[in-house]
Amino acid sequence: MDIIDGEPLVILLVEDNPDHAELIMRSLEEHRVANRVYHTPDGEAALDYLFQKGRYCDPASCPRPHLILLDLRLPRIDGLEVLRNIKSSAELRRIPVVALTTSESERDMAGAYNRHVNSYVVKPVDFSKFNKLMDDLGFYWLAWNRKPQGETEEKERERPPR
Amino acid sequence: MRLILTSLRARMALSFGVLFAIILISVSLIRTFGLPLTSDRGSFGDAQDLLFTQLNLLADLNKERVLFWLEERKKDAIELAESAVVASSVKRLLEPARQAANLQRPSHEIRAHLYAHVGTLIDTLDAVMKSHDIYERIQIIDTVEGLVLASTEDAEIGTYVPLHRVAPGVPAESHKATVILADSSVVGRPSLLIVHPIPDKSAAPDRGEPPVLGMVLVYVDVDRFPKPLSYRAGATGASEEVVLVDQDLRIITPLKFALPDGSQAKPLEYRNKGEPAVLAAQGQEGVATKRDYRGVTVVAAYRHIEVNPNTGWGLAVTIDQDDILSPLRRRLAYASLVSLLGVLAAAVMAAVIAGRIARPVRALSLAAKEVESGNLNARAQIVSSDDVGNLAVTFNSMIEKVRNWHDDLEAQVRQRTQRLTELNEELTREVAERTRAEEKLRQQSDFLETVLDSLAHPFCVIDAGDYGIRIANSAAMRGDMREGATCYSVTHGRTEPCSGKDHPCPLRAVRQSGKPAVVEHVHYDKEANPRSVEIHAYPIFNTDGVVAQVIEYFLDITDRRHEEKERDRLIGELEAKNAELERFTYTVSHDLKSPLITIKGFLGYLEKDMVSGNVERLRADSARIHHAVEKMARLLDELLELSRIGRIINPPEDVPLGRVVREVLDSLAGRIMERGVTIEIPEDLPVLYGDAVRLREVVENLLDNAVKFMGDQPGPRVEIGVRSGSGETVIFVKDNGSGVDPKYHEKIFGLFERLGHHTEGTGIGLAIVRRIVEVHGGRIWVESEGLGQGSTFCLTLPTRKDGNRG
C-alpha cells in the first residue's frame, strides 16, 4: 500500500463489538491496508472524533480519515445517525463511508443509501471470506478509488436533501 | 214629447219656428224701442217725444191764455183806477165820508151822503160791468177804513170791506194791480178779484208815487172765470186734463175726474196735491211722469204762472200713462200675432222640407232597425244619388260585411263551443285522474309514514328557515322530537339556533352548500350518558332551487365509535407488536450473528496462532470464543424468557412489594456492598397483585440496573418508594447514578438497546421489564434530567385493592 501524497492513510473504524473490532483491525493490519486504524466504540465517539471534539480534539493524534468503516448498530447514537451527520457536513461528506454491519435488513440498507453511504457490505460469517473482504475493501477504497484533492476544489453545489 | 223631438221633421219645424220667432220679435222690439246704443229710439220713443212736445205746447198755450186773461182783467181795473173821472169822483165822495166817519156819524147818514154823491161814479162802474159780462161787481173803497164808497151793488155802499182780509198782503199804497183769490169767508163766497189803487194824480203829479185815494176791486164772476181757463181739446187723448191751482194748491178750475171718493171737487176749496200741481205751484216747469191727485201715473207738462209779484199759480197738462201706452200695446199685440203666424208658417215649411230630406234617411233607418232585429238580409232602398244615397250604398255594403262577420262569428262560436265541450270533458277526466292521484298520494303518504315509523333511527324533516320540525317519525318522537318544536331546543336544549361553534350544524351546512351533509354530534341520553350521533342531512329544494327543508336522520354510532376506538387501539397495538417483532427479528439476527462472526473469526486466528505458536494470543482468542459462546447462550435464554412473558402466566396472587424488594436486595448484597450503595426502603410498600415470579423479575432488573449504572458516583444511593398522584399509585426506583439522556428515555426500553459499549448485559432486561409491566396492565417510564443526574424508573402495577386484573 502506498502513501497518497506522502500522507499516512487513515481508517476510522466505528464498531461497538470489541471482538469484531479486533478481527477487523487484525485483518487490516495483516493486509497492510492502512498506515493507521482508529477505532471508536459508539456513534457518539465517532462523531466526536470526526468533528475533533472532546477527547479527540487534537488534530495531530486524531487525523481526518481517508475511509470510514461504520457499523450501523451502535449504542448511544446509531450508525445511520452518524452517517447522516457525516454526509451533511461540508468538510466530511467527501470521505467514503462503508457500512460494515451484520444486518442484511432491507430497512438498514435503504436507510444507509438514503443517507448517501458510499458502500454497504455485510460482515461474512466465514473467516476467510471476512479476511478477503477486508483486503478488497481497503485496496479498492484506498488504492483504486480516486477522490478530489484537498481544499482547492470548488464547492459542490448543494443538492437539496431528499 | 221626446218621441216628437226625435223625429227629424219635428225638430226641424221647432228649430225653424223658434228661429223665425226670435227674428220677428227682435225686429218688432227694435222697431218699437229702437236700437240699443244708437240714437234710434223706435216708435215708442218717437211717440213719447211727440207726446211730450204736444203736452208742452198745450201747457204753454194754457199758460199764455191764463196770463192773457188775467192781463185783460188787470187792464180793466187799471182803466177804472186811473180814470180821471173816477179819481175826481172818489175825491169828492171821500172828503165828506171821512168827515162823517170821523164824527162817528151813523152809517145810514154816511150811506145817504154817499148815495147823494155817488151817481156818476156808479154809472161809470156799471158801464164797465156791462161791457164785460164776466164781472160780478165792482167796488171802490176807502183805503183807510175799507168803507165802500161806490159799488155796482147799491146795498154795499156805506158798508165796510175789511181790506186786509180781502187781499192780504196787498199794501194799501200799492200802485199795481193784484190778483186775489178769496175764499168764501171774505165775501160770502169764493171769489177772484183784482185790486188796484186809485192814484191822486192832481195832488202831486211830479214827485214820485202819487197818494192813493182808494181801491178799485173788480170781482170776477165765479161761475164764469174758469171757463176761459179750462181748455179741453183732448188733443193728446181722452184722459188729457188741464189743472190750475193757486199758490195754496186750491184748484181754480174744476177737475175733469171725480175724486177717489166719487165727489166732485169744488174750485178754490179742494187742494190738489198731485205732484204736477205741486211742482208747478212751487215755481217749477217741465215735463215728467208723475202721480196726479188721483194717484194715477200720468205724463205731465207743468208750468208756473206768476200772477202777482210774489204769488204764482201752477198749471199742469196731464195725460194718463195708460192712455199713452195703449196704442203701443196694440202694436205689440199685432206684432206678436204676425210673429206667431210667421212661426207657424216657418214650422210648416220646415216640416215639409225635413220630410223630404228625411225620407231616404227614414228608409235607411227602417233598414237599420230591421238589421238590428236580426234580419241581416234587409237592405236600404237607394232613392237618390246624393249624400244620403251614398250613405245607403255604404250602409248596404256594411251590412253585407256584417253578415259575413256574423256568419264567421257563428262558425267560430260553434267551433269554440265544440272546443269548450272537449276541454270540459278533458277537465272531468283530469279531475277524476287527479282524485285517483290524490288517493294514490295519500296512500303513498301513509305508506311513507309507516316506512318512516318503522325506522328504528330517529328521522325528521326540519324547516330550513325557522328550524321547526315538520315531520318526525316515532323513533324521533321518543327522543322528544315532536312536530312543531325546533331542532335546537330538542337536541341541544337551546332557546335560539346554535352558533355552530360547538357542533357543526348539519342544517346550516346543507342550506349553504345545497348538498347532503354528514356531521357527528354528541347528544346525551336520558341517563345523561354521552352518545355519539351521526346526523345525515339531505336538502329538499323548493321550486326556486333554494333549500326549504332538510331531512335529518340520526344514527347512534356510540357503539361503532367505541368499536372503532377499540379497533384503532388494537391496530396500534398490533402495529407496535409488529414493529417490535420486526425489531426483534432484526436484532436477533444481528445479535446472534455477531457472536458467530466472533467465534468463526477467532477460530480462524486460533489455527494461525497454533501454526505460529503464539500461545498468548491463542489463549486470549479462545477466551473471546468462550465469551461469545456464553453470550450467545445467554441471549438465547433471555429471548426464550421474553417470549414466555404473557404466554406462560402463573396464577395471580398477592405479592407484598416490601418482601420482594428485600429478597432481591439480599441476592444483590454482594454487588451493593462492593459499590457501597445506600439503599432506602420505606416501611409500608403496597401489596401487589399478579404473577409473583414476573413481578420479582421486574424488581430484580430495576434494582440491578440501579446498582449497575452508578457511574463514578462517590455516594451511590438507591431509593425505593411509592408516590400517589393523579389517582394512581406509582412505584419508583430512584438512583443518583449516571442518568439517562432524555433522548433515550423511550429507547432504553427497546430490545437489545444498550447505552454503552462497555456495559454488560444483553439489552433485553428493560424490554422484559416493560413487557411484564404491560402484561400486568401497568406502565413504565423513566425520569432523568440527563447524564450524571441520576434516574428514576417509575411504574404502575395492580395492587391488591385493584382486584384481579391482569
PDB file of N, CA and C in Angstrom, chain A residues 15-20 22-28 30 41-42 44 55 71-78 101-105 107-108 122-127 130-131, chain B residues 582-583 586-587 589-591 593-605 608-609 617 621 624 627-628 631 741 743-744 747 751-758 787:
ATOM      1  N   GLU A  15     -17.085   0.648  15.595  1.00  0.00           N
ATOM      2  CA  GLU A  15     -17.562  -0.721  15.847  1.00  0.00           C
ATOM      3  C   GLU A  15     -17.733  -0.882  17.356  1.00  0.00           C
ATOM      4  N   ASP A  16     -18.962  -1.269  17.787  1.00  0.00           N
ATOM      5  CA  ASP A  16     -19.215  -1.366  19.220  1.00  0.00           C
ATOM      6  C   ASP A  16     -18.730  -2.725  19.772  1.00  0.00           C
ATOM      7  N   ASN A  17     -18.738  -3.708  18.909  1.00  0.00           N
ATOM      8  CA  ASN A  17     -18.353  -5.057  19.361  1.00  0.00           C
ATOM      9  C   ASN A  17     -16.824  -5.163  19.379  1.00  0.00           C
ATOM     10  N   PRO A  18     -16.224  -5.277  20.587  1.00  0.00           N
ATOM     11  CA  PRO A  18     -14.757  -5.267  20.645  1.00  0.00           C
ATOM     12  C   PRO A  18     -14.127  -6.472  19.922  1.00  0.00           C
ATOM     13  N   ASP A  19     -14.836  -7.587  19.934  1.00  0.00           N
ATOM     14  CA  ASP A  19     -14.304  -8.768  19.231  1.00  0.00           C
ATOM     15  C   ASP A  19     -14.224  -8.511  17.747  1.00  0.00           C
ATOM     16  N   HIS A  20     -15.324  -7.933  17.224  1.00  0.00           N
ATOM     17  CA  HIS A  20     -15.344  -7.626  15.780  1.00  0.00           C
ATOM     18  C   HIS A  20     -14.272  -6.614  15.448  1.00  0.00           C
ATOM     19  N   GLU A  22     -11.495  -6.125  16.906  1.00  0.00           N
ATOM     20  CA  GLU A  22     -10.226  -6.816  16.940  1.00  0.00           C
ATOM     21  C   GLU A  22      -9.988  -7.591  15.650  1.00  0.00           C
ATOM     22  N   LEU A  23     -11.058  -8.302  15.229  1.00  0.00           N
ATOM     23  CA  LEU A  23     -10.964  -9.093  13.992  1.00  0.00           C
ATOM     24  C   LEU A  23     -10.642  -8.181  12.803  1.00  0.00           C
ATOM     25  N   ILE A  24     -11.392  -7.058  12.711  1.00  0.00           N
ATOM     26  CA  ILE A  24     -11.241  -6.165  11.563  1.00  0.00           C
ATOM     27  C   ILE A  24      -9.835  -5.553  11.565  1.00  0.00           C
ATOM     28  N   MET A  25      -9.458  -5.077  12.708  1.00  0.00           N
ATOM     29  CA  MET A  25      -8.169  -4.402  12.772  1.00  0.00           C
ATOM     30  C   MET A  25      -7.013  -5.374  12.491  1.00  0.00           C
ATOM     31  N   ARG A  26      -7.197  -6.602  13.020  1.00  0.00           N
ATOM     32  CA  ARG A  26      -6.165  -7.601  12.764  1.00  0.00           C
ATOM     33  C   ARG A  26      -6.057  -7.907  11.272  1.00  0.00           C
ATOM     34  N   SER A  27      -7.189  -8.006  10.643  1.00  0.00           N
ATOM     35  CA  SER A  27      -7.236  -8.314   9.212  1.00  0.00           C
ATOM     36  C   SER A  27      -6.599  -7.176   8.401  1.00  0.00           C
ATOM     37  N   LEU A  28      -6.963  -5.931   8.749  1.00  0.00           N
ATOM     38  CA  LEU A  28      -6.432  -4.775   8.026  1.00  0.00           C
ATOM     39  C   LEU A  28      -4.914  -4.691   8.194  1.00  0.00           C
ATOM     40  N   GLU A  30      -2.891  -7.166   8.794  1.00  0.00           N
ATOM     41  CA  GLU A  30      -2.223  -8.224   8.053  1.00  0.00           C
ATOM     42  C   GLU A  30      -2.076  -7.846   6.591  1.00  0.00           C
ATOM     43  N   PRO A  41     -15.847   3.118  19.774  1.00  0.00           N
ATOM     44  CA  PRO A  41     -16.767   2.037  20.100  1.00  0.00           C
ATOM     45  C   PRO A  41     -18.254   2.411  19.941  1.00  0.00           C
ATOM     46  N   ASP A  42     -18.568   3.686  19.777  1.00  0.00           N
ATOM     47  CA  ASP A  42     -20.008   4.022  19.584  1.00  0.00           C
ATOM     48  C   ASP A  42     -20.127   5.234  18.666  1.00  0.00           C
ATOM     49  N   GLU A  44     -21.397   8.213  19.229  1.00  0.00           N
ATOM     50  CA  GLU A  44     -21.053   9.486  19.806  1.00  0.00           C
ATOM     51  C   GLU A  44     -19.560   9.738  19.707  1.00  0.00           C
ATOM     52  N   ARG A  55     -12.404  14.397  23.772  1.00  0.00           N
ATOM     53  CA  ARG A  55     -11.043  13.858  23.923  1.00  0.00           C
ATOM     54  C   ARG A  55     -10.349  13.647  22.594  1.00  0.00           C
ATOM     55  N   ASP A  71     -20.161   0.545  11.562  1.00  0.00           N
ATOM     56  CA  ASP A  71     -21.188  -0.422  11.949  1.00  0.00           C
ATOM     57  C   ASP A  71     -22.481   0.367  12.129  1.00  0.00           C
ATOM     58  N   LEU A  72     -23.610  -0.216  11.795  1.00  0.00           N
ATOM     59  CA  LEU A  72     -24.867   0.548  11.898  1.00  0.00           C
ATOM     60  C   LEU A  72     -25.473   0.436  13.281  1.00  0.00           C
ATOM     61  N   ARG A  73     -25.324  -0.702  13.888  1.00  0.00           N
ATOM     62  CA  ARG A  73     -25.965  -0.922  15.178  1.00  0.00           C
ATOM     63  C   ARG A  73     -25.002  -0.530  16.283  1.00  0.00           C
ATOM     64  N   LEU A  74     -25.240   0.687  16.761  1.00  0.00           N
ATOM     65  CA  LEU A  74     -24.316   1.249  17.741  1.00  0.00           C
ATOM     66  C   LEU A  74     -25.081   1.745  18.962  1.00  0.00           C
ATOM     67  N   PRO A  75     -24.450   1.696  20.122  1.00  0.00           N
ATOM     68  CA  PRO A  75     -25.086   2.305  21.280  1.00  0.00           C
ATOM     69  C   PRO A  75     -25.030   3.825  21.179  1.00  0.00           C
ATOM     70  N   ARG A  76     -25.853   4.447  22.020  1.00  0.00           N
ATOM     71  CA  ARG A  76     -25.940   5.913  22.120  1.00  0.00           C
ATOM     72  C   ARG A  76     -26.416   6.551  20.813  1.00  0.00           C
ATOM     73  N   ILE A  77     -25.569   6.608  19.799  1.00  0.00           N
ATOM     74  CA  ILE A  77     -26.014   7.160  18.513  1.00  0.00           C
ATOM     75  C   ILE A  77     -25.769   6.079  17.482  1.00  0.00           C
ATOM     76  N   ASP A  78     -26.808   5.689  16.794  1.00  0.00           N
ATOM     77  CA  ASP A  78     -26.614   4.552  15.894  1.00  0.00           C
ATOM     78  C   ASP A  78     -25.968   4.989  14.588  1.00  0.00           C
ATOM     79  N   THR A 101     -21.655  -4.127   8.503  1.00  0.00           N
ATOM     80  CA  THR A 101     -22.618  -4.482   9.530  1.00  0.00           C
ATOM     81  C   THR A 101     -22.975  -5.947   9.414  1.00  0.00           C
ATOM     82  N   THR A 102     -23.641  -6.446  10.418  1.00  0.00           N
ATOM     83  CA  THR A 102     -24.140  -7.819  10.344  1.00  0.00           C
ATOM     84  C   THR A 102     -25.538  -7.843   9.753  1.00  0.00           C
ATOM     85  N   SER A 103     -26.146  -6.659   9.663  1.00  0.00           N
ATOM     86  CA  SER A 103     -27.559  -6.595   9.275  1.00  0.00           C
ATOM     87  C   SER A 103     -27.733  -6.721   7.765  1.00  0.00           C
ATOM     88  N   GLU A 104     -28.589  -7.650   7.417  1.00  0.00           N
ATOM     89  CA  GLU A 104     -28.962  -7.751   5.998  1.00  0.00           C
ATOM     90  C   GLU A 104     -30.360  -7.155   5.785  1.00  0.00           C
ATOM     91  N   SER A 105     -30.778  -6.399   6.801  1.00  0.00           N
ATOM     92  CA  SER A 105     -32.150  -5.852   6.739  1.00  0.00           C
ATOM     93  C   SER A 105     -32.278  -4.828   5.598  1.00  0.00           C
ATOM     94  N   ARG A 107     -34.321  -2.523   5.454  1.00  0.00           N
ATOM     95  CA  ARG A 107     -34.539  -1.196   6.002  1.00  0.00           C
ATOM     96  C   ARG A 107     -33.205  -0.511   6.280  1.00  0.00           C
ATOM     97  N   ASP A 108     -32.282  -1.240   6.849  1.00  0.00           N
ATOM     98  CA  ASP A 108     -30.977  -0.659   7.140  1.00  0.00           C
ATOM     99  C   ASP A 108     -30.256  -0.271   5.863  1.00  0.00           C
ATOM    100  N   VAL A 122     -21.977  -6.544   4.120  1.00  0.00           N
ATOM    101  CA  VAL A 122     -22.387  -7.330   5.277  1.00  0.00           C
ATOM    102  C   VAL A 122     -21.192  -8.199   5.712  1.00  0.00           C
ATOM    103  N   LYS A 123     -20.977  -8.208   7.042  1.00  0.00           N
ATOM    104  CA  LYS A 123     -19.839  -8.991   7.544  1.00  0.00           C
ATOM    105  C   LYS A 123     -20.068 -10.469   7.253  1.00  0.00           C
ATOM    106  N   PRO A 124     -19.180 -11.087   6.551  1.00  0.00           N
ATOM    107  CA  PRO A 124     -19.348 -12.526   6.299  1.00  0.00           C
ATOM    108  C   PRO A 124     -19.029 -13.307   7.587  1.00  0.00           C
ATOM    109  N   VAL A 125     -19.834 -14.367   7.779  1.00  0.00           N
ATOM    110  CA  VAL A 125     -19.594 -15.178   8.987  1.00  0.00           C
ATOM    111  C   VAL A 125     -18.299 -16.014   8.800  1.00  0.00           C
ATOM    112  N   ASP A 126     -18.080 -16.425   7.550  1.00  0.00           N
ATOM    113  CA  ASP A 126     -16.899 -17.251   7.251  1.00  0.00           C
ATOM    114  C   ASP A 126     -15.609 -16.432   7.405  1.00  0.00           C
ATOM    115  N   PHE A 127     -14.612 -17.045   8.079  1.00  0.00           N
ATOM    116  CA  PHE A 127     -13.392 -16.348   8.414  1.00  0.00           C
ATOM    117  C   PHE A 127     -12.586 -15.918   7.200  1.00  0.00           C
ATOM    118  N   PHE A 130     -14.240 -13.216   5.392  1.00  0.00           N
ATOM    119  CA  PHE A 130     -14.122 -11.997   6.172  1.00  0.00           C
ATOM    120  C   PHE A 130     -12.799 -11.312   5.860  1.00  0.00           C
ATOM    121  N   ASN A 131     -11.707 -12.120   5.881  1.00  0.00           N
ATOM    122  CA  ASN A 131     -10.397 -11.596   5.574  1.00  0.00           C
ATOM    123  C   ASN A 131     -10.300 -11.037   4.170  1.00  0.00           C
TER     124      ASN A 131
ATOM    125  N   GLU B 582     -40.488  -7.079  14.325  1.00  0.00           N
ATOM    126  CA  GLU B 582     -39.518  -6.846  13.254  1.00  0.00           C
ATOM    127  C   GLU B 582     -38.152  -6.500  13.831  1.00  0.00           C
ATOM    128  N   ARG B 583     -38.284  -5.561  14.834  1.00  0.00           N
ATOM    129  CA  ARG B 583     -37.062  -5.165  15.522  1.00  0.00           C
ATOM    130  C   ARG B 583     -36.420  -6.390  16.189  1.00  0.00           C
ATOM    131  N   TYR B 586     -34.837  -8.573  13.631  1.00  0.00           N
ATOM    132  CA  TYR B 586     -33.641  -7.897  13.149  1.00  0.00           C
ATOM    133  C   TYR B 586     -32.509  -7.976  14.164  1.00  0.00           C
ATOM    134  N   THR B 587     -32.891  -7.568  15.392  1.00  0.00           N
ATOM    135  CA  THR B 587     -31.844  -7.562  16.406  1.00  0.00           C
ATOM    136  C   THR B 587     -31.356  -8.983  16.741  1.00  0.00           C
ATOM    137  N   SER B 589     -31.307 -11.440  14.666  1.00  0.00           N
ATOM    138  CA  SER B 589     -30.395 -11.919  13.610  1.00  0.00           C
ATOM    139  C   SER B 589     -29.034 -11.245  13.751  1.00  0.00           C
ATOM    140  N   HIS B 590     -29.077  -9.929  14.077  1.00  0.00           N
ATOM    141  CA  HIS B 590     -27.839  -9.178  14.243  1.00  0.00           C
ATOM    142  C   HIS B 590     -27.043  -9.673  15.453  1.00  0.00           C
ATOM    143  N   ASP B 591     -27.793  -9.728  16.579  1.00  0.00           N
ATOM    144  CA  ASP B 591     -27.066 -10.041  17.812  1.00  0.00           C
ATOM    145  C   ASP B 591     -26.654 -11.517  17.918  1.00  0.00           C
ATOM    146  N   LYS B 593     -25.874 -13.087  15.119  1.00  0.00           N
ATOM    147  CA  LYS B 593     -24.825 -13.286  14.108  1.00  0.00           C
ATOM    148  C   LYS B 593     -23.460 -12.802  14.626  1.00  0.00           C
ATOM    149  N   SER B 594     -23.587 -11.712  15.453  1.00  0.00           N
ATOM    150  CA  SER B 594     -22.331 -11.127  15.948  1.00  0.00           C
ATOM    151  C   SER B 594     -21.437 -12.147  16.665  1.00  0.00           C
ATOM    152  N   PRO B 595     -21.948 -12.867  17.647  1.00  0.00           N
ATOM    153  CA  PRO B 595     -21.066 -13.846  18.302  1.00  0.00           C
ATOM    154  C   PRO B 595     -20.569 -14.916  17.355  1.00  0.00           C
ATOM    155  N   LEU B 596     -21.395 -15.231  16.352  1.00  0.00           N
ATOM    156  CA  LEU B 596     -20.972 -16.236  15.374  1.00  0.00           C
ATOM    157  C   LEU B 596     -19.747 -15.756  14.616  1.00  0.00           C
ATOM    158  N   ILE B 597     -19.840 -14.452  14.200  1.00  0.00           N
ATOM    159  CA  ILE B 597     -18.694 -13.894  13.482  1.00  0.00           C
ATOM    160  C   ILE B 597     -17.456 -13.911  14.365  1.00  0.00           C
ATOM    161  N   THR B 598     -17.696 -13.531  15.618  1.00  0.00           N
ATOM    162  CA  THR B 598     -16.581 -13.529  16.570  1.00  0.00           C
ATOM    163  C   THR B 598     -15.968 -14.928  16.685  1.00  0.00           C
ATOM    164  N   ILE B 599     -16.916 -15.873  16.887  1.00  0.00           N
ATOM    165  CA  ILE B 599     -16.448 -17.255  17.087  1.00  0.00           C
ATOM    166  C   ILE B 599     -15.646 -17.729  15.883  1.00  0.00           C
ATOM    167  N   LYS B 600     -16.258 -17.521  14.690  1.00  0.00           N
ATOM    168  CA  LYS B 600     -15.612 -18.019  13.477  1.00  0.00           C
ATOM    169  C   LYS B 600     -14.291 -17.313  13.217  1.00  0.00           C
ATOM    170  N   GLY B 601     -14.312 -15.974  13.444  1.00  0.00           N
ATOM    171  CA  GLY B 601     -13.109 -15.184  13.208  1.00  0.00           C
ATOM    172  C   GLY B 601     -11.947 -15.639  14.090  1.00  0.00           C
ATOM    173  N   PHE B 602     -12.238 -15.756  15.364  1.00  0.00           N
ATOM    174  CA  PHE B 602     -11.139 -16.114  16.254  1.00  0.00           C
ATOM    175  C   PHE B 602     -10.743 -17.585  16.135  1.00  0.00           C
ATOM    176  N   LEU B 603     -11.720 -18.395  15.731  1.00  0.00           N
ATOM    177  CA  LEU B 603     -11.366 -19.801  15.433  1.00  0.00           C
ATOM    178  C   LEU B 603     -10.323 -19.804  14.321  1.00  0.00           C
ATOM    179  N   GLY B 604     -10.525 -18.924  13.318  1.00  0.00           N
ATOM    180  CA  GLY B 604      -9.580 -18.826  12.210  1.00  0.00           C
ATOM    181  C   GLY B 604      -8.195 -18.443  12.734  1.00  0.00           C
ATOM    182  N   TYR B 605      -8.171 -17.436  13.631  1.00  0.00           N
ATOM    183  CA  TYR B 605      -6.898 -16.989  14.172  1.00  0.00           C
ATOM    184  C   TYR B 605      -6.297 -18.042  15.102  1.00  0.00           C
ATOM    185  N   LYS B 608      -4.194 -20.072  13.127  1.00  0.00           N
ATOM    186  CA  LYS B 608      -2.936 -19.367  12.812  1.00  0.00           C
ATOM    187  C   LYS B 608      -2.029 -19.321  14.040  1.00  0.00           C
ATOM    188  N   ASP B 609      -2.695 -19.071  15.183  1.00  0.00           N
ATOM    189  CA  ASP B 609      -1.914 -18.980  16.432  1.00  0.00           C
ATOM    190  C   ASP B 609      -1.190 -20.307  16.709  1.00  0.00           C
ATOM    191  N   ARG B 617      -1.658 -15.217  22.335  1.00  0.00           N
ATOM    192  CA  ARG B 617      -2.814 -14.746  21.602  1.00  0.00           C
ATOM    193  C   ARG B 617      -3.837 -15.845  21.472  1.00  0.00           C
ATOM    194  N   ASP B 621      -7.583 -15.415  22.316  1.00  0.00           N
ATOM    195  CA  ASP B 621      -8.591 -15.641  21.283  1.00  0.00           C
ATOM    196  C   ASP B 621      -9.591 -16.693  21.710  1.00  0.00           C
ATOM    197  N   ARG B 624     -12.034 -15.198  23.975  1.00  0.00           N
ATOM    198  CA  ARG B 624     -13.047 -14.444  23.221  1.00  0.00           C
ATOM    199  C   ARG B 624     -14.117 -15.387  22.693  1.00  0.00           C
ATOM    200  N   HIS B 627     -16.319 -16.521  25.497  1.00  0.00           N
ATOM    201  CA  HIS B 627     -17.163 -15.390  25.876  1.00  0.00           C
ATOM    202  C   HIS B 627     -18.328 -15.242  24.907  1.00  0.00           C
ATOM    203  N   ALA B 628     -17.998 -15.335  23.635  1.00  0.00           N
ATOM    204  CA  ALA B 628     -19.040 -15.177  22.608  1.00  0.00           C
ATOM    205  C   ALA B 628     -20.061 -16.293  22.700  1.00  0.00           C
ATOM    206  N   LYS B 631     -22.246 -15.655  25.691  1.00  0.00           N
ATOM    207  CA  LYS B 631     -23.163 -14.554  25.423  1.00  0.00           C
ATOM    208  C   LYS B 631     -24.322 -15.027  24.554  1.00  0.00           C
ATOM    209  N   ASP B 741     -29.878  10.264  29.265  1.00  0.00           N
ATOM    210  CA  ASP B 741     -30.173  11.429  28.412  1.00  0.00           C
ATOM    211  C   ASP B 741     -31.646  11.389  27.999  1.00  0.00           C
ATOM    212  N   LYS B 743     -33.142  11.961  25.427  1.00  0.00           N
ATOM    213  CA  LYS B 743     -33.478  11.424  24.100  1.00  0.00           C
ATOM    214  C   LYS B 743     -33.497   9.904  24.096  1.00  0.00           C
ATOM    215  N   TYR B 744     -32.983   9.286  25.127  1.00  0.00           N
ATOM    216  CA  TYR B 744     -33.019   7.810  25.164  1.00  0.00           C
ATOM    217  C   TYR B 744     -34.070   7.267  26.113  1.00  0.00           C
ATOM    218  N   LYS B 747     -36.016   4.828  24.266  1.00  0.00           N
ATOM    219  CA  LYS B 747     -35.205   3.822  23.576  1.00  0.00           C
ATOM    220  C   LYS B 747     -34.681   2.719  24.513  1.00  0.00           C
ATOM    221  N   LEU B 751     -35.678  -3.614  22.716  1.00  0.00           N
ATOM    222  CA  LEU B 751     -34.928  -4.874  22.775  1.00  0.00           C
ATOM    223  C   LEU B 751     -33.495  -4.637  22.293  1.00  0.00           C
ATOM    224  N   PHE B 752     -32.538  -5.195  22.970  1.00  0.00           N
ATOM    225  CA  PHE B 752     -31.120  -5.111  22.612  1.00  0.00           C
ATOM    226  C   PHE B 752     -30.616  -3.690  22.548  1.00  0.00           C
ATOM    227  N   GLU B 753     -31.261  -2.777  23.269  1.00  0.00           N
ATOM    228  CA  GLU B 753     -30.758  -1.405  23.280  1.00  0.00           C
ATOM    229  C   GLU B 753     -29.817  -1.270  24.459  1.00  0.00           C
ATOM    230  N   ARG B 754     -28.600  -0.886  24.162  1.00  0.00           N
ATOM    231  CA  ARG B 754     -27.650  -0.650  25.239  1.00  0.00           C
ATOM    232  C   ARG B 754     -27.086   0.733  25.052  1.00  0.00           C
ATOM    233  N   LEU B 755     -26.873   1.394  26.172  1.00  0.00           N
ATOM    234  CA  LEU B 755     -26.419   2.772  26.070  1.00  0.00           C
ATOM    235  C   LEU B 755     -24.889   2.859  26.067  1.00  0.00           C
ATOM    236  N   GLY B 756     -24.292   1.828  26.468  1.00  0.00           N
ATOM    237  CA  GLY B 756     -22.833   1.907  26.467  1.00  0.00           C
ATOM    238  C   GLY B 756     -22.207   0.593  25.996  1.00  0.00           C
ATOM    239  N   HIS B 757     -21.129   0.727  25.225  1.00  0.00           N
ATOM    240  CA  HIS B 757     -20.495  -0.476  24.691  1.00  0.00           C
ATOM    241  C   HIS B 757     -19.798  -1.249  25.797  1.00  0.00           C
ATOM    242  N   HIS B 758     -19.523  -0.459  26.869  1.00  0.00           N
ATOM    243  CA  HIS B 758     -18.762  -1.107  27.927  1.00  0.00           C
ATOM    244  C   HIS B 758     -19.669  -1.790  28.937  1.00  0.00           C
ATOM    245  N   LEU B 787     -27.488  12.947  31.645  1.00  0.00           N
ATOM    246  CA  LEU B 787     -26.311  12.188  32.088  1.00  0.00           C
ATOM    247  C   LEU B 787     -25.778  12.751  33.400  1.00  0.00           C
TER     248      LEU B 787
END
